[in-house]
Amino acid sequence: MTEKHMHWSEWLAEKVIEEKKEPYVISGGMTTSGPVHYGTLCEFLFPSAIKKAIEKNGKKCKYYFVADILDAFDSVPLAMEEYKDQLEPHLGKPLCNVPDPTGKSRSFGDHYLDEAIELMKRFEVDAEVIRVNEYYEAGKFDEWARFFLKHEDEARKIVEETSGKQEKKDWSAIMPICEQCGKIATTRVLSQDGENYTYICDKDVKYTKGCGYEGKGSISDHKYKIVWRLHWPAWKQIFGSSIEGAGIDHHTKGGSEDTCKAITLGLMKKDYHIPYRYGFILFKGKKYSKSKGRGMGISDVIKLIPPEIIKYMLLKPDLEENVDIDPTSEKLLRTIEDFEGATKIDLSKEDLARSDRKRATAFNLSTDKMKWNAPFLDMILYYQLYHDWEKVKELSQDLEGVEYLKPYMQEWIEQEYLPDDYRFKYQPSKESSENVKKFVAELKDGMDAIAVHNAVFEFAKENSIAPKEMFKELYMAFLGKERGPRMGKLITALGIEKVKKDLGI
Ligand SMILES: [Zn+2]
């Protein structure tokens, strides 16, 4: 199979196996400074897909999810707006040292990390979660901090060359945490000898200002963090990464990927992992913004569709393609149908179209087993007709499936998220048109949904009515409105005998 016929997780797995040594390590990181959104979801779904693909080849693989909670707390997310007054004094401190105003987690950074871990469980992501502050506290970054301090001029030169930006005179490889105010965003190193350093806390970073304190520290105190462009290559050495991806923004010219590579090969003199890049995850065509939020986040969508469908939606596109999430009811329903169709694709077929291969592979990466058999839309239709889950089970002949999807369907109904065609009340009219009466009278017991659907077209043709008009008359007769769910499904769900009786035929 050639690369272009494979799902991206498969060819990346092949590359890892070919070029790196077992046990393979996938790493990936995230600053948990706000609610998980679709982009951050990909930060752990993508490595998890590669892990699955490597393991499918019978190889051992580990995935480290690095929570960068030693980063500075730089803005209050919209979701925490109500705690703004409590949170603002902590701006500039490491996220792991900001209290969680809800009291649920150890810290503000942990609050959103815990949320991410919770989602990883729901999405069946098998990752070893690393709180990066613990790694710093345990001294695991010390070796590299000392190395960068020793080679500070060379490191700075590489950073400037690869970023295309000249750094300030007081640029340093490390950011001390101020002993007096606890901020990490406002300090700068004044002098250093490779182990000990002096610093001043006087920077103005727009969202907060330093306290003016002048102090000293040493690497062995573990009260520092390495600057991002050096911290990133350092962690890849610490975890022994075989592969790590990043969004396109890190991979542009001047992005941190260029720095990471040049630092690893040119300064640290180490092997480079396999990098890969992925496209932007957009929401209704726009990039997600932490401060603005934007409605219909993961926590909302996960109430409407099972996690395997969200996974499918994010894993199906090409890796570098921009994915635009637009969760309108019509689009979500189309995605559900696409997912349901993917279960029927036979991957062993030689001449499978590329698009079907992608669908089937994305499906396999999303779930081990299809948890329902009857189509979601049929179940919704049955419920709208009978308002009785037992009846839905009987008609769909899918007891377990209905149980599994029930909470999601209830959400569609309660939130009034269903498209207009699925919002109706069955109200048969005895005063229906001649066409409707004639058509219904011709229906035979035992016809299935497709047969009924086709019969509408045949009837329209024979009687010289536009099919559209015929459908309209039928919907009016059953629902008192011009449109509705698929007619064949509607009539067979009601039962042909009942339909005749209800219309007085
Ligand atoms: Zn300070």
Short mmCIF file of C-alpha atoms and ligand atoms in Angstrom, two decimals:
data_model
loop_
_atom_site.label_atom_id
_atom_site.label_comp_id
_atom_site.label_asym_id
_atom_site.label_seq_id
_atom_site.Cartn_x
_atom_site.Cartn_y
_atom_site.Cartn_z
CA MET A 1 0.00 0.00 0.00
CA THR A 2 1.42 3.40 -0.91
CA GLU A 3 1.52 6.35 1.42
CA LYS A 4 -1.24 8.13 -0.39
CA HIS A 5 -3.61 5.25 0.19
CA MET A 6 -2.89 5.07 3.88
CA HIS A 7 -4.40 6.95 6.75
CA TRP A 8 -1.81 9.40 8.14
CA SER A 9 -1.56 7.48 11.41
CA GLU A 10 -0.49 4.40 9.44
CA TRP A 11 2.30 5.98 7.43
CA LEU A 12 3.59 7.86 10.48
CA ALA A 13 3.65 4.59 12.42
CA GLU A 14 5.55 2.95 9.57
CA LYS A 15 8.10 5.76 9.55
CA VAL A 16 8.62 5.47 13.31
CA ILE A 17 9.14 1.72 13.10
CA GLU A 18 11.56 2.11 10.21
CA GLU A 19 13.65 4.93 11.64
CA LYS A 20 13.50 4.66 15.45
CA LYS A 21 14.19 2.07 18.11
CA GLU A 22 11.62 0.18 20.17
CA PRO A 23 10.08 0.92 22.66
CA TYR A 24 8.77 3.90 20.76
CA VAL A 25 7.84 7.10 22.50
CA ILE A 26 5.23 9.58 21.37
CA SER A 27 5.26 12.86 23.24
CA GLY A 28 3.05 15.87 23.09
CA GLY A 29 2.33 18.78 25.31
CA MET A 30 -0.24 21.31 26.19
CA THR A 31 -0.56 24.33 28.42
CA THR A 32 -3.77 23.78 30.31
CA SER A 33 -4.76 27.39 30.76
CA GLY A 34 -8.37 27.16 29.66
CA PRO A 35 -11.15 24.72 28.74
CA VAL A 36 -10.36 21.93 26.30
CA HIS A 37 -11.45 22.89 22.79
CA TYR A 38 -11.34 20.99 19.50
CA GLY A 39 -7.74 22.00 18.84
CA THR A 40 -6.52 20.77 22.21
CA LEU A 41 -8.57 17.62 21.82
CA CYS A 42 -6.48 16.85 18.73
CA GLU A 43 -3.33 17.34 20.79
CA PHE A 44 -4.13 14.07 22.50
CA LEU A 45 -6.30 12.31 19.91
CA PHE A 46 -3.61 12.46 17.22
CA PRO A 47 -0.78 10.90 19.29
CA SER A 48 -3.26 8.33 20.53
CA ALA A 49 -4.10 7.39 16.91
CA ILE A 50 -0.39 6.98 16.08
CA LYS A 51 0.06 4.85 19.21
CA LYS A 52 -2.76 2.58 18.07
CA ALA A 53 -1.23 2.32 14.60
CA ILE A 54 2.21 1.41 16.03
CA GLU A 55 0.70 -1.18 18.35
CA LYS A 56 -1.24 -2.69 15.47
CA ASN A 57 2.18 -3.62 14.09
CA GLY A 58 2.87 -5.57 17.28
CA LYS A 59 5.30 -2.97 18.64
CA LYS A 60 5.60 -1.42 22.08
CA CYS A 61 4.85 2.24 22.41
CA LYS A 62 4.36 4.82 25.13
CA TYR A 63 2.61 8.13 24.95
CA TYR A 64 3.60 10.96 27.31
CA PHE A 65 1.17 13.80 27.61
CA VAL A 66 3.15 16.72 28.95
CA ALA A 67 1.06 19.24 30.87
CA ASP A 68 2.96 22.50 30.71
CA ILE A 69 1.53 23.93 33.92
CA LEU A 70 4.68 25.75 34.92
CA ASP A 71 3.82 28.29 32.22
CA ALA A 72 2.66 31.74 33.21
CA PHE A 73 -1.01 32.39 33.86
CA ASP A 74 -1.59 35.12 31.28
CA SER A 75 -5.34 35.66 31.06
CA VAL A 76 -8.56 34.75 32.78
CA PRO A 77 -10.51 32.48 30.41
CA LEU A 78 -14.10 33.37 29.65
CA ALA A 79 -15.20 30.22 31.47
CA MET A 80 -13.76 31.64 34.74
CA GLU A 81 -15.07 35.18 34.25
CA GLU A 82 -17.03 35.00 37.51
CA TYR A 83 -13.77 34.52 39.46
CA LYS A 84 -11.99 37.37 37.70
CA ASP A 85 -11.37 39.43 40.86
CA GLN A 86 -9.96 36.43 42.69
CA LEU A 87 -7.77 35.34 39.81
CA GLU A 88 -6.32 38.59 38.51
CA PRO A 89 -3.82 39.12 41.36
CA HIS A 90 -2.21 35.82 40.34
CA LEU A 91 -1.52 36.80 36.72
CA GLY A 92 2.10 36.11 35.82
CA LYS A 93 2.53 33.18 38.23
CA PRO A 94 3.03 29.61 37.03
CA LEU A 95 -0.37 27.99 36.38
CA CYS A 96 0.40 25.29 38.94
CA ASN A 97 0.82 27.95 41.66
CA VAL A 98 -2.47 29.75 41.00
CA PRO A 99 -5.25 28.54 43.28
CA ASP A 100 -8.27 26.93 41.64
CA PRO A 101 -11.13 29.29 42.50
CA THR A 102 -13.65 26.47 42.19
CA GLY A 103 -11.76 24.50 44.83
CA LYS A 104 -12.04 21.34 42.76
CA SER A 105 -8.41 20.86 41.77
CA ARG A 106 -4.96 21.40 43.23
CA SER A 107 -4.38 24.54 41.19
CA PHE A 108 -5.77 26.57 38.32
CA GLY A 109 -3.50 24.71 35.87
CA ASP A 110 -4.63 21.41 37.37
CA HIS A 111 -8.26 22.42 37.04
CA TYR A 112 -8.03 22.36 33.25
CA LEU A 113 -5.58 19.47 33.29
CA ASP A 114 -8.11 17.42 35.29
CA GLU A 115 -10.73 18.36 32.73
CA ALA A 116 -8.41 17.16 29.96
CA ILE A 117 -7.72 13.89 31.82
CA GLU A 118 -11.45 13.35 32.25
CA LEU A 119 -11.92 13.79 28.50
CA MET A 120 -9.00 11.46 27.76
CA LYS A 121 -10.86 8.79 29.72
CA ARG A 122 -14.04 9.39 27.76
CA PHE A 123 -12.12 9.30 24.50
CA GLU A 124 -10.19 6.20 25.59
CA VAL A 125 -6.80 7.86 25.21
CA ASP A 126 -4.07 5.82 26.83
CA ALA A 127 -1.49 8.37 27.96
CA GLU A 128 0.94 8.83 30.79
CA VAL A 129 0.21 12.32 32.06
CA ILE A 130 3.23 14.34 33.15
CA ARG A 131 2.85 17.46 35.28
CA VAL A 132 5.89 19.30 34.06
CA ASN A 133 6.33 21.25 37.32
CA GLU A 134 6.94 17.93 39.09
CA TYR A 135 9.66 17.12 36.60
CA TYR A 136 11.30 20.46 37.28
CA GLU A 137 10.95 20.01 41.05
CA ALA A 138 12.54 16.58 40.80
CA GLY A 139 15.48 18.12 38.95
CA LYS A 140 14.86 16.29 35.70
CA PHE A 141 15.40 19.43 33.65
CA ASP A 142 18.49 20.56 35.62
CA GLU A 143 21.02 18.93 33.32
CA TRP A 144 19.62 20.78 30.34
CA ALA A 145 19.20 24.06 32.22
CA ARG A 146 22.90 23.96 33.14
CA PHE A 147 23.78 23.01 29.59
CA PHE A 148 21.85 25.95 28.14
CA LEU A 149 23.30 28.38 30.69
CA LYS A 150 26.76 27.18 29.79
CA HIS A 151 26.07 27.56 26.08
CA GLU A 152 23.83 30.57 26.43
CA ASP A 153 25.41 32.62 23.66
CA GLU A 154 25.21 29.78 21.15
CA ALA A 155 21.64 28.96 22.19
CA ARG A 156 20.67 32.60 21.82
CA LYS A 157 22.27 32.76 18.38
CA ILE A 158 20.28 29.72 17.21
CA VAL A 159 17.06 31.09 18.66
CA GLU A 160 17.58 34.41 16.91
CA GLU A 161 18.53 32.83 13.60
CA THR A 162 15.63 30.41 13.54
CA SER A 163 13.00 32.82 14.82
CA GLY A 164 14.22 35.69 12.65
CA LYS A 165 13.90 37.94 15.67
CA GLN A 166 16.59 39.65 17.67
CA GLU A 167 16.25 38.96 21.37
CA LYS A 168 16.72 41.62 24.03
CA LYS A 169 20.12 42.07 25.63
CA ASP A 170 18.95 40.43 28.85
CA TRP A 171 17.66 37.27 27.14
CA SER A 172 18.35 34.17 29.20
CA ALA A 173 17.83 30.46 28.78
CA ILE A 174 15.86 30.34 32.02
CA MET A 175 13.00 32.19 33.66
CA PRO A 176 13.36 32.36 37.46
CA ILE A 177 10.26 32.32 39.65
CA CYS A 178 10.32 35.48 41.80
CA GLU A 179 10.86 34.61 45.42
CA GLN A 180 8.82 37.58 46.59
CA CYS A 181 5.74 37.69 44.35
CA GLY A 182 5.83 34.20 42.84
CA LYS A 183 5.61 35.40 39.24
CA ILE A 184 7.55 33.78 36.43
CA ALA A 185 6.50 36.12 33.64
CA THR A 186 8.16 39.24 35.00
CA THR A 187 11.68 38.16 35.94
CA ARG A 188 14.93 38.47 34.01
CA VAL A 189 18.34 37.06 34.76
CA LEU A 190 21.06 39.59 35.56
CA SER A 191 24.03 37.27 35.86
CA GLN A 192 24.76 33.55 35.90
CA ASP A 193 27.68 31.17 36.23
CA GLY A 194 26.06 28.05 34.86
CA GLU A 195 24.57 27.09 38.24
CA ASN A 196 23.88 30.21 40.28
CA TYR A 197 22.11 33.24 39.00
CA THR A 198 20.83 36.63 40.08
CA TYR A 199 17.59 38.09 38.79
CA ILE A 200 15.30 41.05 39.03
CA CYS A 201 11.51 41.02 38.88
CA ASP A 202 10.80 44.21 36.94
CA LYS A 203 9.30 43.30 33.58
CA ASP A 204 6.06 44.77 32.32
CA VAL A 205 4.29 42.08 30.27
CA LYS A 206 1.10 44.08 29.62
CA TYR A 207 -1.16 41.81 31.69
CA THR A 208 1.01 42.19 34.80
CA LYS A 209 4.10 43.94 36.18
CA GLY A 210 7.06 42.75 38.23
CA CYS A 211 7.33 43.55 41.95
CA GLY A 212 10.85 45.02 41.73
CA TYR A 213 12.47 42.35 43.88
CA GLU A 214 16.08 41.48 43.25
CA GLY A 215 17.16 38.01 44.24
CA LYS A 216 19.35 35.06 43.57
CA GLY A 217 18.92 31.37 43.03
CA SER A 218 20.56 28.29 41.69
CA ILE A 219 19.50 25.55 39.33
CA SER A 220 19.47 23.01 42.16
CA ASP A 221 16.69 25.05 43.92
CA HIS A 222 14.34 24.18 41.02
CA LYS A 223 12.68 27.58 41.07
CA TYR A 224 12.89 28.23 37.35
CA LYS A 225 11.69 27.11 33.97
CA ILE A 226 13.67 26.90 30.75
CA VAL A 227 12.36 29.30 28.06
CA TRP A 228 9.90 27.67 25.65
CA ARG A 229 12.18 27.39 22.61
CA LEU A 230 14.74 25.46 24.69
CA HIS A 231 12.32 23.74 27.06
CA TRP A 232 10.69 21.99 24.10
CA PRO A 233 13.86 20.29 22.74
CA ALA A 234 14.87 19.48 26.33
CA TRP A 235 11.72 17.53 27.07
CA LYS A 236 12.15 15.49 23.91
CA GLN A 237 15.50 14.32 25.26
CA ILE A 238 14.09 13.69 28.73
CA PHE A 239 11.28 11.53 27.39
CA GLY A 240 13.30 10.04 24.55
CA SER A 241 10.71 11.03 21.95
CA SER A 242 10.55 9.06 18.72
CA ILE A 243 7.85 11.26 17.29
CA GLU A 244 6.08 14.46 18.21
CA GLY A 245 3.70 16.66 16.29
CA ALA A 246 2.68 20.25 16.50
CA GLY A 247 0.21 22.59 14.87
CA ILE A 248 1.07 24.44 11.69
CA ASP A 249 1.72 27.64 13.68
CA HIS A 250 4.81 26.01 15.25
CA HIS A 251 5.92 24.81 11.84
CA THR A 252 5.89 28.10 9.94
CA LYS A 253 9.10 29.92 9.12
CA GLY A 254 10.37 31.38 12.36
CA GLY A 255 8.25 28.93 14.36
CA SER A 256 9.52 26.96 17.32
CA GLU A 257 9.87 23.74 15.29
CA ASP A 258 12.84 25.25 13.38
CA THR A 259 14.47 26.27 16.66
CA CYS A 260 13.83 22.89 18.21
CA LYS A 261 15.53 21.09 15.34
CA ALA A 262 18.52 23.43 15.18
CA ILE A 263 19.04 23.28 18.96
CA THR A 264 18.77 19.48 19.04
CA LEU A 265 21.11 18.81 16.13
CA GLY A 266 23.45 21.80 16.33
CA LEU A 267 23.82 22.42 20.05
CA MET A 268 22.69 19.36 21.98
CA LYS A 269 24.18 17.09 19.25
CA LYS A 270 21.34 14.63 19.60
CA ASP A 271 19.19 12.70 17.14
CA TYR A 272 16.03 14.42 16.09
CA HIS A 273 12.65 12.79 16.53
CA ILE A 274 10.19 12.51 13.65
CA PRO A 275 8.21 15.73 13.52
CA TYR A 276 4.77 15.97 11.96
CA ARG A 277 2.44 18.87 11.62
CA TYR A 278 -1.28 19.19 11.55
CA GLY A 279 -3.67 21.79 10.25
CA PHE A 280 -5.70 24.28 12.19
CA ILE A 281 -8.80 23.19 13.93
CA LEU A 282 -11.25 25.96 13.24
CA PHE A 283 -14.60 26.62 14.76
CA LYS A 284 -17.10 27.99 12.26
CA GLY A 285 -14.19 29.10 10.12
CA LYS A 286 -12.32 30.90 12.87
CA LYS A 287 -9.41 30.04 15.12
CA TYR A 288 -10.40 29.29 18.68
CA SER A 289 -9.68 32.03 21.16
CA LYS A 290 -9.34 31.23 24.83
CA SER A 291 -10.50 34.64 25.93
CA LYS A 292 -13.53 34.68 23.64
CA GLY A 293 -14.63 31.10 24.23
CA ARG A 294 -17.15 30.59 21.37
CA GLY A 295 -20.21 28.48 21.93
CA MET A 296 -20.72 24.76 21.37
CA GLY A 297 -17.49 23.59 22.92
CA ILE A 298 -16.54 19.97 23.47
CA SER A 299 -18.53 19.84 26.70
CA ASP A 300 -21.68 20.76 24.75
CA VAL A 301 -21.13 18.59 21.70
CA ILE A 302 -20.24 15.56 23.81
CA LYS A 303 -23.78 15.66 25.18
CA LEU A 304 -25.20 15.41 21.65
CA ILE A 305 -23.01 12.78 20.03
CA PRO A 306 -20.99 9.89 21.48
CA PRO A 307 -17.22 10.44 21.79
CA GLU A 308 -16.44 7.96 19.00
CA ILE A 309 -18.18 10.20 16.49
CA ILE A 310 -16.24 13.27 17.65
CA LYS A 311 -13.06 11.21 17.29
CA TYR A 312 -14.13 10.10 13.82
CA MET A 313 -14.84 13.69 12.82
CA LEU A 314 -11.35 14.81 13.87
CA LEU A 315 -9.38 11.78 12.66
CA LYS A 316 -10.90 11.39 9.20
CA PRO A 317 -9.47 14.46 7.43
CA ASP A 318 -5.93 14.54 6.07
CA LEU A 319 -3.37 15.46 8.70
CA GLU A 320 -2.46 18.85 7.34
CA GLU A 321 -5.95 19.76 6.26
CA ASN A 322 -7.65 22.52 8.23
CA VAL A 323 -10.65 21.03 9.99
CA ASP A 324 -13.60 23.31 10.40
CA ILE A 325 -15.96 22.32 13.17
CA ASP A 326 -19.41 23.70 12.56
CA PRO A 327 -21.80 21.81 14.81
CA THR A 328 -25.13 22.80 13.32
CA SER A 329 -27.79 20.13 13.76
CA GLU A 330 -27.78 19.27 10.04
CA LYS A 331 -24.00 18.85 9.95
CA LEU A 332 -23.91 16.77 13.13
CA LEU A 333 -26.60 14.48 11.77
CA ARG A 334 -24.70 14.12 8.51
CA THR A 335 -21.59 13.19 10.49
CA ILE A 336 -23.56 10.57 12.43
CA GLU A 337 -24.80 9.06 9.17
CA ASP A 338 -21.31 9.13 7.68
CA PHE A 339 -19.99 7.34 10.78
CA GLU A 340 -22.77 4.75 10.65
CA GLY A 341 -21.99 4.14 6.98
CA ALA A 342 -18.28 3.67 7.71
CA THR A 343 -18.99 0.58 9.80
CA LYS A 344 -20.14 -1.22 6.66
CA ILE A 345 -16.95 -0.64 4.65
CA ASP A 346 -14.86 -3.73 4.14
CA LEU A 347 -11.21 -2.77 4.61
CA SER A 348 -9.96 -6.03 3.12
CA LYS A 349 -11.38 -5.16 -0.30
CA GLU A 350 -8.55 -4.63 -2.78
CA ASP A 351 -10.13 -1.95 -4.94
CA LEU A 352 -11.49 0.16 -2.10
CA ALA A 353 -11.74 3.86 -2.98
CA ARG A 354 -9.33 6.09 -1.08
CA SER A 355 -12.15 8.04 0.55
CA ASP A 356 -13.72 4.83 1.84
CA ARG A 357 -10.38 3.59 3.14
CA LYS A 358 -9.97 6.82 5.06
CA ARG A 359 -13.46 6.51 6.47
CA ALA A 360 -12.98 2.90 7.53
CA THR A 361 -9.59 3.57 9.13
CA ALA A 362 -10.89 6.63 10.96
CA PHE A 363 -13.78 4.48 12.15
CA ASN A 364 -11.43 1.79 13.48
CA LEU A 365 -9.34 4.39 15.26
CA SER A 366 -12.47 5.81 16.85
CA THR A 367 -14.00 2.70 18.32
CA ASP A 368 -13.39 -0.99 18.80
CA LYS A 369 -16.99 -1.92 18.29
CA MET A 370 -20.08 -0.27 16.91
CA LYS A 371 -22.41 0.22 19.86
CA TRP A 372 -25.67 0.52 17.94
CA ASN A 373 -27.13 -1.02 14.80
CA ALA A 374 -30.29 0.86 13.91
CA PRO A 375 -29.66 4.33 12.47
CA PHE A 376 -29.70 7.18 14.98
CA LEU A 377 -32.15 9.14 12.83
CA ASP A 378 -34.60 6.24 12.73
CA MET A 379 -34.58 6.05 16.51
CA ILE A 380 -35.23 9.78 16.73
CA LEU A 381 -38.08 9.42 14.24
CA TYR A 382 -39.64 6.58 16.26
CA TYR A 383 -39.39 8.58 19.43
CA GLN A 384 -40.97 11.65 17.86
CA LEU A 385 -43.84 9.46 16.70
CA TYR A 386 -44.48 7.52 19.88
CA HIS A 387 -42.70 9.34 22.73
CA ASP A 388 -41.97 5.95 24.21
CA TRP A 389 -38.49 4.42 24.44
CA GLU A 390 -39.86 0.91 24.68
CA LYS A 391 -41.60 1.42 21.36
CA VAL A 392 -38.33 2.78 19.92
CA LYS A 393 -36.58 -0.41 21.03
CA GLU A 394 -39.28 -2.55 19.50
CA LEU A 395 -39.30 -0.75 16.15
CA SER A 396 -35.53 -0.47 15.82
CA GLN A 397 -34.93 -3.98 17.14
CA ASP A 398 -31.83 -2.62 18.81
CA LEU A 399 -32.26 -2.74 22.58
CA GLU A 400 -28.67 -2.05 23.52
CA GLY A 401 -28.26 0.57 20.86
CA VAL A 402 -31.28 2.52 22.05
CA GLU A 403 -30.03 2.34 25.65
CA TYR A 404 -26.61 3.59 24.59
CA LEU A 405 -27.89 6.47 22.48
CA LYS A 406 -30.84 7.44 24.66
CA PRO A 407 -29.04 10.15 26.67
CA TYR A 408 -27.81 11.74 23.46
CA MET A 409 -31.22 11.62 21.80
CA GLN A 410 -32.84 13.08 24.90
CA GLU A 411 -30.41 15.96 24.69
CA TRP A 412 -31.31 16.61 21.03
CA ILE A 413 -34.96 16.71 21.98
CA GLU A 414 -34.64 18.69 25.21
CA GLN A 415 -32.32 21.26 23.71
CA GLU A 416 -34.61 21.50 20.67
CA TYR A 417 -31.54 20.86 18.58
CA LEU A 418 -33.32 18.70 16.02
CA PRO A 419 -33.66 20.11 12.53
CA ASP A 420 -37.11 21.31 11.60
CA ASP A 421 -37.89 18.14 9.60
CA TYR A 422 -37.65 16.07 12.78
CA ARG A 423 -39.76 18.38 14.90
CA PHE A 424 -43.32 17.34 14.31
CA LYS A 425 -46.43 15.91 15.77
CA TYR A 426 -48.27 13.05 14.09
CA GLN A 427 -51.73 14.41 13.35
CA PRO A 428 -53.36 12.45 10.54
CA SER A 429 -56.05 14.30 8.65
CA LYS A 430 -59.17 12.56 7.42
CA GLU A 431 -59.58 15.44 5.02
CA SER A 432 -56.50 14.63 2.98
CA SER A 433 -56.21 15.23 -0.76
CA GLU A 434 -57.45 12.75 -3.37
CA ASN A 435 -53.86 12.05 -4.37
CA VAL A 436 -52.91 11.12 -0.82
CA LYS A 437 -55.93 8.88 -0.40
CA LYS A 438 -55.26 7.14 -3.68
CA PHE A 439 -51.57 6.71 -2.93
CA VAL A 440 -52.08 5.35 0.57
CA ALA A 441 -54.79 2.98 -0.63
CA GLU A 442 -52.30 1.47 -3.09
CA LEU A 443 -49.70 0.75 -0.38
CA LYS A 444 -49.29 -2.92 0.34
CA ASP A 445 -48.48 -4.58 3.65
CA GLY A 446 -44.89 -5.64 3.93
CA MET A 447 -43.47 -2.76 1.87
CA ASP A 448 -40.26 -1.45 3.40
CA ALA A 449 -39.13 2.17 3.67
CA ILE A 450 -37.32 2.18 0.35
CA ALA A 451 -40.25 0.59 -1.46
CA VAL A 452 -42.60 3.22 -0.04
CA HIS A 453 -40.18 5.98 -0.96
CA ASN A 454 -39.93 4.70 -4.54
CA ALA A 455 -43.68 4.28 -4.70
CA VAL A 456 -44.11 8.02 -4.10
CA PHE A 457 -42.04 8.75 -7.19
CA GLU A 458 -43.85 6.18 -9.30
CA PHE A 459 -47.23 7.45 -8.19
CA ALA A 460 -46.22 11.03 -8.96
CA LYS A 461 -45.05 10.02 -12.42
CA GLU A 462 -48.17 8.01 -13.24
CA ASN A 463 -50.43 10.78 -12.06
CA SER A 464 -48.40 13.61 -13.60
CA ILE A 465 -47.70 15.36 -10.31
CA ALA A 466 -44.32 16.83 -9.46
CA PRO A 467 -42.76 14.48 -6.82
CA LYS A 468 -42.07 17.50 -4.64
CA GLU A 469 -45.74 18.40 -4.67
CA MET A 470 -46.73 14.82 -3.85
CA PHE A 471 -44.42 14.73 -0.85
CA LYS A 472 -45.81 18.03 0.33
CA GLU A 473 -49.37 16.71 0.19
CA LEU A 474 -48.34 13.60 2.12
CA TYR A 475 -46.60 15.58 4.86
CA MET A 476 -49.61 17.84 5.15
CA ALA A 477 -51.85 14.80 5.54
CA PHE A 478 -49.72 13.22 8.30
CA LEU A 479 -48.03 16.10 10.08
CA GLY A 480 -49.95 19.22 9.10
CA LYS A 481 -46.77 20.76 7.71
CA GLU A 482 -45.06 20.77 4.34
CA ARG A 483 -41.89 18.92 5.24
CA GLY A 484 -40.85 16.15 7.55
CA PRO A 485 -38.57 13.16 8.00
CA ARG A 486 -38.08 10.65 5.19
CA MET A 487 -41.52 9.60 4.00
CA GLY A 488 -40.73 5.91 3.54
CA LYS A 489 -39.41 5.70 7.10
CA LEU A 490 -42.32 7.65 8.48
CA ILE A 491 -44.98 5.47 6.87
CA THR A 492 -43.31 2.17 7.73
CA ALA A 493 -42.65 3.31 11.31
CA LEU A 494 -46.34 3.99 11.66
CA GLY A 495 -47.32 0.80 9.88
CA ILE A 496 -49.21 0.76 6.61
CA GLU A 497 -52.36 -0.62 8.16
CA LYS A 498 -52.44 2.11 10.81
CA VAL A 499 -51.83 4.82 8.23
CA LYS A 500 -54.79 3.66 6.19
CA LYS A 501 -57.00 3.54 9.25
CA ASP A 502 -55.90 6.93 10.51
CA LEU A 503 -56.59 8.56 7.17
CA GLY A 504 -59.97 6.88 7.01
CA ILE A 505 -59.19 4.68 4.03
ZN ZN B 1 8.35 39.58 41.94
#
